[in-house]
């Protein structure tokens, strides 16, 4: 195989775990409407948010794990392992899908609030369960807050071919991904959703962020390191992050937005998340380069106790993400039906993150137990011979 990519060093990259854990916590907080605590998340300070981070890291991780497998064990083995991982994510999605609908149905009856079914886009299931279930199984029907995993599944299914190409023509594959991104935005390509509309995360656009993560893992970061460490990037990147902060705050505070020229304000508000607006991509690229510059792989701070819970949540990302989707609904209902006060917003946010963290630690412990070798049984004691009668 004529490999052009450069694989990352062996061993765990705790930067990925730290950032993925942060993304899971932020997604949970962002999924709770009218929650003041989600002001601490990334979406309030720039164009990109935790979803961008989640997709990028997923592409990065898939690339360095399965690229090495393709090189060491063959393309077919690596491709089938990618498909197997996509199947595992699909099974998790279906399980979450069923629990999610049951949860909302129960809560709407428990609190006599049928509006919950409309709010979370599951009313159609209650009216036509057979058709809606079928559409959910083929990823066309997605309740509110359940859009990320179908995107992840779709990208993983086509990624064996993409990864095969990246190992041979890294930059050319990224260019092809970028051209598909531009074409999808220009021609309005997207997948249909049920019962109407299109996918909230347009896979033809979001695939670029996934592939960019793979490019970053397979040598792209190394090729760009001189620019990343340059003074030019430091000033230009910092200026763009400041601009993104101002424009995002203008969308949050009407007084600030009204002080800007309409042509400037309208160019960035509302933020086009469905089709992954170019200014959103650029914002995330700048952030990724800054992380590469200022957060080294071997930083000893990863061992600090304060970072261990979030790193653990990043290491058990799928389980933590699924539990966060479930817990966000409970938190929302508590704020609506019990109390929407600030202290309750803080309580549901904190309790949810604690429960997600407990699950992460349990899953980590459980996996270690499953992999631990079985203990050898103690040698049986030799039977004592009966003494002859005297």
CSV table of C-alpha atoms in Angstrom, one decimal:
chain,number,residue,atom,x,y,z
A,1,UNK,CA,0.0,0.0,0.0
A,2,UNK,CA,1.4,3.4,-1.0
A,3,UNK,CA,0.6,5.3,2.2
A,4,UNK,CA,0.9,9.1,2.2
A,5,UNK,CA,-0.6,9.7,5.6
A,6,UNK,CA,1.3,10.0,8.9
A,7,UNK,CA,-0.3,8.1,11.7
A,8,UNK,CA,-0.4,9.7,15.2
A,9,UNK,CA,1.8,8.1,17.9
A,10,UNK,CA,0.5,5.0,19.7
A,11,UNK,CA,-1.2,5.4,23.0
A,12,UNK,CA,-4.2,7.4,24.3
A,13,UNK,CA,-4.5,11.0,23.4
A,14,UNK,CA,-6.1,12.6,26.5
A,15,UNK,CA,-6.8,15.8,24.7
A,16,UNK,CA,-9.5,13.9,22.8
A,17,UNK,CA,-11.0,12.4,25.9
A,18,UNK,CA,-11.0,15.8,27.6
A,19,UNK,CA,-12.6,17.6,24.7
A,20,UNK,CA,-15.1,14.8,24.0
A,21,UNK,CA,-16.1,14.8,27.7
A,22,UNK,CA,-16.6,18.6,27.5
A,23,UNK,CA,-18.7,18.1,24.3
A,24,UNK,CA,-20.9,15.6,26.1
A,25,UNK,CA,-21.5,17.8,29.1
A,26,UNK,CA,-22.1,20.8,26.9
A,27,UNK,CA,-24.6,19.0,24.7
A,28,UNK,CA,-26.5,17.9,27.8
A,29,UNK,CA,-26.7,21.5,29.1
A,30,UNK,CA,-27.6,22.9,25.6
A,31,UNK,CA,-30.5,20.4,25.3
A,32,UNK,CA,-32.2,21.9,28.4
A,33,UNK,CA,-34.3,24.9,27.2
A,34,UNK,CA,-34.4,28.0,29.4
A,35,UNK,CA,-31.4,26.9,31.4
A,36,UNK,CA,-29.1,29.7,32.5
A,37,UNK,CA,-26.3,27.2,33.1
A,38,UNK,CA,-25.8,26.5,29.4
A,39,UNK,CA,-24.4,30.0,29.2
A,40,UNK,CA,-21.0,28.4,30.0
A,41,UNK,CA,-21.0,26.3,26.9
A,42,UNK,CA,-19.2,27.0,23.6
A,43,UNK,CA,-22.2,28.0,21.6
A,44,UNK,CA,-22.6,31.3,23.4
A,45,UNK,CA,-19.1,32.6,22.5
A,46,UNK,CA,-18.6,31.8,18.9
A,47,UNK,CA,-20.2,30.4,15.7
A,48,UNK,CA,-19.4,26.7,16.4
A,49,UNK,CA,-20.6,24.6,19.3
A,50,UNK,CA,-20.3,21.2,21.0
A,51,UNK,CA,-21.8,19.4,18.0
A,52,UNK,CA,-19.0,20.6,15.8
A,53,UNK,CA,-16.5,19.4,18.3
A,54,UNK,CA,-18.2,16.0,18.7
A,55,UNK,CA,-18.2,15.4,14.9
A,56,UNK,CA,-14.6,16.5,14.5
A,57,UNK,CA,-13.3,14.3,17.3
A,58,UNK,CA,-15.4,11.4,15.9
A,59,UNK,CA,-13.7,11.7,12.6
A,60,UNK,CA,-10.3,12.1,14.2
A,61,UNK,CA,-10.8,9.0,16.4
A,62,UNK,CA,-12.2,6.8,13.6
A,63,UNK,CA,-9.2,7.7,11.4
A,64,UNK,CA,-6.3,7.0,13.7
A,65,UNK,CA,-7.9,3.8,15.1
A,66,UNK,CA,-9.1,2.2,11.9
A,67,UNK,CA,-6.3,3.6,9.6
A,68,UNK,CA,-3.7,1.7,11.7
A,69,UNK,CA,-6.0,-1.4,11.5
A,70,UNK,CA,-6.1,-1.1,7.7
A,71,UNK,CA,-2.4,-0.8,7.5
A,72,UNK,CA,-1.5,-3.6,9.9
A,73,UNK,CA,-4.4,-6.1,9.2
A,74,UNK,CA,-5.6,-5.2,5.8
A,75,UNK,CA,-8.2,-2.9,4.2
A,76,UNK,CA,-11.0,-5.4,4.4
A,77,UNK,CA,-10.5,-6.0,8.2
A,78,UNK,CA,-10.3,-2.2,8.8
A,79,UNK,CA,-13.4,-1.6,6.7
A,80,UNK,CA,-15.5,-4.3,8.4
A,81,UNK,CA,-14.5,-3.0,11.8
A,82,UNK,CA,-15.7,0.4,10.8
A,83,UNK,CA,-19.0,-1.1,9.7
A,84,UNK,CA,-19.2,-3.0,13.0
A,85,UNK,CA,-18.7,0.2,14.9
A,86,UNK,CA,-21.5,1.8,12.9
A,87,UNK,CA,-23.7,-1.1,13.7
A,88,UNK,CA,-23.0,-0.7,17.5
A,89,UNK,CA,-23.9,3.0,17.3
A,90,UNK,CA,-27.1,2.1,15.3
A,91,UNK,CA,-28.1,-0.4,18.0
A,92,UNK,CA,-27.5,2.3,20.7
A,93,UNK,CA,-29.6,4.8,18.7
A,94,UNK,CA,-32.5,2.4,18.3
A,95,UNK,CA,-32.5,1.6,22.1
A,96,UNK,CA,-32.3,5.3,22.9
A,97,UNK,CA,-35.0,6.0,20.4
A,98,UNK,CA,-37.5,3.5,22.0
A,99,UNK,CA,-36.6,4.7,25.6
A,100,UNK,CA,-36.8,8.3,24.6
A,101,UNK,CA,-40.3,8.0,23.1
A,102,UNK,CA,-41.5,5.9,26.1
A,103,UNK,CA,-40.1,8.5,28.5
A,104,UNK,CA,-41.8,11.4,26.8
A,105,UNK,CA,-45.1,9.5,26.5
A,106,UNK,CA,-45.0,8.7,30.2
A,107,UNK,CA,-44.1,12.2,31.3
A,108,UNK,CA,-46.8,13.8,29.1
A,109,UNK,CA,-49.4,11.5,30.7
A,110,UNK,CA,-48.0,11.9,34.2
A,111,UNK,CA,-48.2,15.6,34.1
A,112,UNK,CA,-51.2,15.8,31.8
A,113,UNK,CA,-49.2,17.9,29.3
A,114,UNK,CA,-49.8,16.6,25.7
A,115,UNK,CA,-47.7,19.6,24.5
A,116,UNK,CA,-44.6,17.6,25.4
A,117,UNK,CA,-45.2,15.2,22.6
A,118,UNK,CA,-45.3,18.1,20.1
A,119,UNK,CA,-42.3,19.9,21.7
A,120,UNK,CA,-40.1,16.8,21.3
A,121,UNK,CA,-41.6,15.8,17.9
A,122,UNK,CA,-43.0,12.4,19.0
A,123,UNK,CA,-46.7,13.2,18.5
A,124,UNK,CA,-46.7,11.5,15.1
A,125,UNK,CA,-45.5,8.3,16.8
A,126,UNK,CA,-48.5,8.3,19.1
A,127,UNK,CA,-50.8,8.7,16.2
A,128,UNK,CA,-49.2,6.3,13.7
A,129,UNK,CA,-46.7,4.1,15.6
A,130,UNK,CA,-46.0,1.5,13.0
A,131,UNK,CA,-45.0,3.9,10.2
A,132,UNK,CA,-43.2,6.2,12.5
A,133,UNK,CA,-41.2,3.3,14.0
A,134,UNK,CA,-40.2,2.2,10.6
A,135,UNK,CA,-39.1,5.7,9.6
A,136,UNK,CA,-37.1,5.9,12.8
A,137,UNK,CA,-35.3,2.6,12.1
A,138,UNK,CA,-34.2,3.9,8.7
A,139,UNK,CA,-33.1,7.2,10.4
A,140,UNK,CA,-35.7,9.4,8.6
A,141,UNK,CA,-37.7,10.1,11.7
A,142,UNK,CA,-35.7,11.8,14.5
A,143,UNK,CA,-37.2,13.2,17.7
A,144,UNK,CA,-35.8,16.5,19.0
A,145,UNK,CA,-32.2,16.2,20.3
A,146,UNK,CA,-31.7,12.9,18.5
A,147,UNK,CA,-30.1,14.1,15.3
A,148,UNK,CA,-26.4,13.6,16.1
A,149,UNK,CA,-26.3,9.8,16.2
A,150,UNK,CA,-28.0,9.3,12.8
A,151,UNK,CA,-25.4,11.7,11.3
A,152,UNK,CA,-22.6,9.7,13.0
A,153,UNK,CA,-24.0,6.4,11.7
A,154,UNK,CA,-24.4,7.7,8.1
A,155,UNK,CA,-20.8,9.1,8.1
A,156,UNK,CA,-19.3,5.9,9.6
A,157,UNK,CA,-21.0,3.7,6.9
A,158,UNK,CA,-19.3,5.6,4.1
A,159,UNK,CA,-16.1,6.2,5.9
A,160,UNK,CA,-14.3,2.9,4.9
A,161,UNK,CA,-14.0,4.2,1.3
A,162,UNK,CA,-13.0,7.7,2.5
A,163,UNK,CA,-10.4,6.4,4.8
A,164,UNK,CA,-9.0,4.1,2.1
A,165,UNK,CA,-8.6,7.2,-0.1
A,166,UNK,CA,-7.1,9.4,2.7
A,167,UNK,CA,-4.4,6.8,3.3
A,168,UNK,CA,-3.3,7.3,-0.4
A,169,UNK,CA,-4.2,10.9,-1.2
A,170,UNK,CA,-4.7,12.8,2.0
A,171,UNK,CA,-5.0,16.3,0.8
A,172,UNK,CA,-6.9,15.4,-2.4
A,173,UNK,CA,-9.5,13.5,-0.3
A,174,UNK,CA,-10.0,16.5,1.9
A,175,UNK,CA,-10.4,18.7,-1.2
A,176,UNK,CA,-13.0,16.3,-2.6
A,177,UNK,CA,-14.9,16.5,0.7
A,178,UNK,CA,-14.7,20.3,0.6
A,179,UNK,CA,-16.1,20.4,-3.0
A,180,UNK,CA,-19.0,18.1,-1.9
A,181,UNK,CA,-19.7,20.5,1.0
A,182,UNK,CA,-19.8,23.5,-1.4
A,183,UNK,CA,-22.0,21.6,-3.9
A,184,UNK,CA,-24.4,20.6,-1.2
A,185,UNK,CA,-24.8,24.1,0.0
A,186,UNK,CA,-25.1,25.5,-3.5
A,187,UNK,CA,-27.6,22.9,-4.8
A,188,UNK,CA,-29.5,22.4,-1.6
A,189,UNK,CA,-28.7,18.7,-1.3
A,190,UNK,CA,-29.9,17.0,1.9
A,191,UNK,CA,-31.7,13.8,3.0
A,192,UNK,CA,-35.4,13.8,3.5
A,193,UNK,CA,-36.8,13.5,7.0
A,194,UNK,CA,-40.1,12.1,8.2
A,195,UNK,CA,-42.9,13.3,8.2
A,196,UNK,CA,-41.6,16.4,6.3
A,197,UNK,CA,-38.5,18.5,5.9
A,198,UNK,CA,-34.9,17.4,5.8
A,199,UNK,CA,-32.2,16.3,8.2
A,200,UNK,CA,-31.3,18.9,10.8
A,201,UNK,CA,-27.6,18.0,10.4
A,202,UNK,CA,-27.2,17.9,6.6
A,203,UNK,CA,-24.8,14.9,6.1
A,204,UNK,CA,-23.5,16.2,2.8
A,205,UNK,CA,-22.2,19.3,4.6
A,206,UNK,CA,-21.3,17.9,8.0
A,207,UNK,CA,-19.2,15.2,6.4
A,208,UNK,CA,-16.5,17.8,5.8
A,209,UNK,CA,-16.0,18.4,9.5
A,210,UNK,CA,-15.8,14.6,10.0
A,211,UNK,CA,-13.2,14.2,7.1
A,212,UNK,CA,-11.3,17.3,8.4
A,213,UNK,CA,-11.0,15.5,11.7
A,214,UNK,CA,-9.5,12.5,9.8
A,215,UNK,CA,-7.2,14.7,7.8
A,216,UNK,CA,-6.0,16.3,11.1
A,217,UNK,CA,-5.3,12.9,12.6
A,218,UNK,CA,-3.4,11.5,9.6
A,219,UNK,CA,-0.9,14.2,9.1
A,220,UNK,CA,-2.8,17.4,8.4
A,221,UNK,CA,-1.9,18.9,11.8
A,222,UNK,CA,1.8,18.1,11.2
A,223,UNK,CA,1.7,19.7,7.7
A,224,UNK,CA,0.1,22.9,9.2
A,225,UNK,CA,2.3,23.1,12.3
A,226,UNK,CA,4.5,25.9,11.1
A,227,UNK,CA,1.4,28.1,10.3
A,228,UNK,CA,-0.2,27.0,13.6
A,229,UNK,CA,2.8,28.2,15.6
A,230,UNK,CA,3.3,31.4,13.6
A,231,UNK,CA,2.7,34.9,14.9
A,232,UNK,CA,0.5,35.6,11.9
A,233,UNK,CA,-2.0,32.9,12.8
A,234,UNK,CA,-2.0,34.0,16.4
A,235,UNK,CA,-3.1,37.5,15.5
A,236,UNK,CA,-5.5,36.6,12.6
A,237,UNK,CA,-7.0,33.7,14.5
A,238,UNK,CA,-7.4,35.7,17.7
A,239,UNK,CA,-9.1,38.5,15.8
A,240,UNK,CA,-11.5,36.1,14.1
A,241,UNK,CA,-12.5,34.5,17.4
A,242,UNK,CA,-13.1,38.0,18.9
A,243,UNK,CA,-15.3,38.9,15.9
A,244,UNK,CA,-17.2,35.6,16.2
A,245,UNK,CA,-17.8,36.4,19.9
A,246,UNK,CA,-19.2,39.8,19.1
A,247,UNK,CA,-21.5,38.6,16.4
A,248,UNK,CA,-22.8,35.7,18.5
A,249,UNK,CA,-23.5,38.0,21.4
A,250,UNK,CA,-25.3,40.3,19.0
A,251,UNK,CA,-27.6,37.5,18.3
A,252,UNK,CA,-28.2,36.9,22.0
A,253,UNK,CA,-28.7,40.5,23.0
A,254,UNK,CA,-31.0,42.6,20.8
A,255,UNK,CA,-29.5,45.9,21.9
A,256,UNK,CA,-26.1,44.9,20.6
A,257,UNK,CA,-27.6,43.6,17.4
A,258,UNK,CA,-29.5,46.8,16.7
A,259,UNK,CA,-26.3,48.8,17.0
A,260,UNK,CA,-24.8,46.9,14.0
A,261,UNK,CA,-25.4,47.5,10.3
A,262,UNK,CA,-28.2,45.2,9.1
A,263,UNK,CA,-26.1,43.7,6.3
A,264,UNK,CA,-23.5,42.7,8.8
A,265,UNK,CA,-25.9,41.3,11.4
A,266,UNK,CA,-28.0,39.4,8.9
A,267,UNK,CA,-24.9,37.7,7.4
A,268,UNK,CA,-24.3,35.8,10.6
A,269,UNK,CA,-27.7,35.7,12.3
A,270,UNK,CA,-29.4,33.2,12.5
A,271,UNK,CA,-26.4,30.9,12.6
A,272,UNK,CA,-26.8,28.3,9.8
A,273,UNK,CA,-26.2,25.1,11.7
A,274,UNK,CA,-28.1,22.7,9.3
A,275,UNK,CA,-25.8,23.4,6.3
A,276,UNK,CA,-22.7,24.2,8.4
A,277,UNK,CA,-22.1,27.8,7.4
A,278,UNK,CA,-18.6,28.6,6.1
A,279,UNK,CA,-18.0,31.1,9.0
A,280,UNK,CA,-18.9,28.3,11.4
A,281,UNK,CA,-16.3,25.9,9.8
A,282,UNK,CA,-13.6,28.6,9.9
A,283,UNK,CA,-14.4,29.3,13.6
A,284,UNK,CA,-13.9,25.7,14.4
A,285,UNK,CA,-10.8,25.3,12.4
A,286,UNK,CA,-9.3,28.3,14.2
A,287,UNK,CA,-10.2,26.7,17.6
A,288,UNK,CA,-8.7,23.3,16.5
A,289,UNK,CA,-5.5,25.1,15.6
A,290,UNK,CA,-5.3,27.0,18.8
A,291,UNK,CA,-5.9,23.7,20.8
A,292,UNK,CA,-3.0,22.1,18.9
A,293,UNK,CA,-0.8,25.1,19.6
A,294,UNK,CA,-1.5,25.6,23.3
A,295,UNK,CA,-2.6,22.1,24.6
A,296,UNK,CA,0.2,19.6,24.1
A,297,UNK,CA,-0.4,15.9,23.9
A,298,UNK,CA,2.0,15.2,26.9
A,299,UNK,CA,0.7,17.9,29.2
A,300,UNK,CA,0.9,16.6,32.8
A,301,UNK,CA,-2.3,18.4,33.7
A,302,UNK,CA,-4.4,15.5,32.3
A,303,UNK,CA,-3.5,13.7,35.5
A,304,UNK,CA,-5.0,16.4,37.8
A,305,UNK,CA,-8.0,15.1,39.7
A,306,UNK,CA,-10.1,18.1,38.6
A,307,UNK,CA,-10.0,16.8,35.0
A,308,UNK,CA,-10.6,13.1,35.7
A,309,UNK,CA,-14.4,13.2,35.6
A,310,UNK,CA,-14.6,14.9,32.3
A,311,UNK,CA,-11.9,12.7,30.8
A,312,UNK,CA,-13.7,9.6,32.0
A,313,UNK,CA,-16.9,10.9,30.3
A,314,UNK,CA,-14.9,11.4,27.1
A,315,UNK,CA,-13.6,7.8,27.3
A,316,UNK,CA,-17.1,6.4,27.6
A,317,UNK,CA,-18.6,8.8,25.1
A,318,UNK,CA,-21.4,6.8,23.6
A,319,UNK,CA,-23.0,5.8,26.9
A,320,UNK,CA,-22.6,9.2,28.3
A,321,UNK,CA,-24.1,10.9,25.3
A,322,UNK,CA,-27.1,8.6,25.2
A,323,UNK,CA,-27.8,9.1,29.0
A,324,UNK,CA,-27.4,12.9,28.5
A,325,UNK,CA,-30.2,12.9,25.9
A,326,UNK,CA,-32.5,11.0,28.2
A,327,UNK,CA,-31.6,13.1,31.3
A,328,UNK,CA,-32.1,16.4,29.4
A,329,UNK,CA,-35.8,15.5,28.9
A,330,UNK,CA,-36.2,14.9,32.6
A,331,UNK,CA,-34.5,18.1,33.5
A,332,UNK,CA,-36.7,20.1,31.1
A,333,UNK,CA,-39.9,18.6,32.6
A,334,UNK,CA,-38.7,19.4,36.1
A,335,UNK,CA,-38.1,23.0,35.1
A,336,UNK,CA,-41.5,23.2,33.5
A,337,UNK,CA,-43.6,21.2,35.9
A,338,UNK,CA,-41.9,21.7,39.3
A,339,UNK,CA,-39.9,25.0,39.2
A,340,UNK,CA,-38.1,27.0,36.7
A,341,UNK,CA,-36.1,29.1,39.2
A,342,UNK,CA,-32.4,29.7,38.8
A,343,UNK,CA,-31.5,27.4,41.7
A,344,UNK,CA,-33.5,24.6,40.1
A,345,UNK,CA,-31.7,25.2,36.8
A,346,UNK,CA,-28.4,24.8,38.6
A,347,UNK,CA,-29.6,21.7,40.5
A,348,UNK,CA,-30.8,19.8,37.4
A,349,UNK,CA,-27.7,20.7,35.5
A,350,UNK,CA,-25.4,19.6,38.2
A,351,UNK,CA,-27.3,16.4,39.0
A,352,UNK,CA,-27.4,15.4,35.3
A,353,UNK,CA,-23.7,15.8,34.9
A,354,UNK,CA,-23.0,13.8,38.1
A,355,UNK,CA,-25.2,11.0,36.9
A,356,UNK,CA,-23.5,11.0,33.5
A,357,UNK,CA,-20.1,10.9,35.3
A,358,UNK,CA,-21.2,8.0,37.6
A,359,UNK,CA,-22.3,6.1,34.5
A,360,UNK,CA,-18.9,6.7,32.9
A,361,UNK,CA,-17.0,5.5,35.9
A,362,UNK,CA,-19.2,2.4,36.1
A,363,UNK,CA,-18.7,1.6,32.4
A,364,UNK,CA,-15.0,2.0,32.8
A,365,UNK,CA,-14.9,-0.3,35.8
A,366,UNK,CA,-17.2,-2.8,34.1
A,367,UNK,CA,-15.0,-3.0,31.0
A,368,UNK,CA,-12.0,-3.7,33.1
A,369,UNK,CA,-13.7,-6.5,34.9
A,370,UNK,CA,-14.8,-8.1,31.7
A,371,UNK,CA,-11.2,-8.0,30.3
A,372,UNK,CA,-9.6,-9.1,33.5
A,373,UNK,CA,-8.3,-12.7,33.3
A,374,UNK,CA,-10.1,-15.2,35.4
A,375,UNK,CA,-8.5,-16.2,38.7
A,376,UNK,CA,-7.2,-19.8,38.8
A,377,UNK,CA,-9.2,-21.9,41.2
A,378,UNK,CA,-7.4,-22.8,44.4
A,379,UNK,CA,-5.8,-26.2,44.4
A,380,UNK,CA,-8.1,-28.8,45.9
A,381,UNK,CA,-6.9,-30.1,49.2
A,382,UNK,CA,-5.9,-33.7,49.2
A,383,UNK,CA,-8.5,-35.9,50.9
A,384,UNK,CA,-7.5,-37.0,54.3
A,385,UNK,CA,-7.2,-40.8,54.5
A,386,UNK,CA,-9.4,-42.4,57.0
A,387,UNK,CA,-7.6,-43.7,60.0
A,388,UNK,CA,-7.9,-47.5,60.5
A,389,UNK,CA,-9.9,-48.5,63.5
A,390,UNK,CA,-7.9,-49.5,66.5
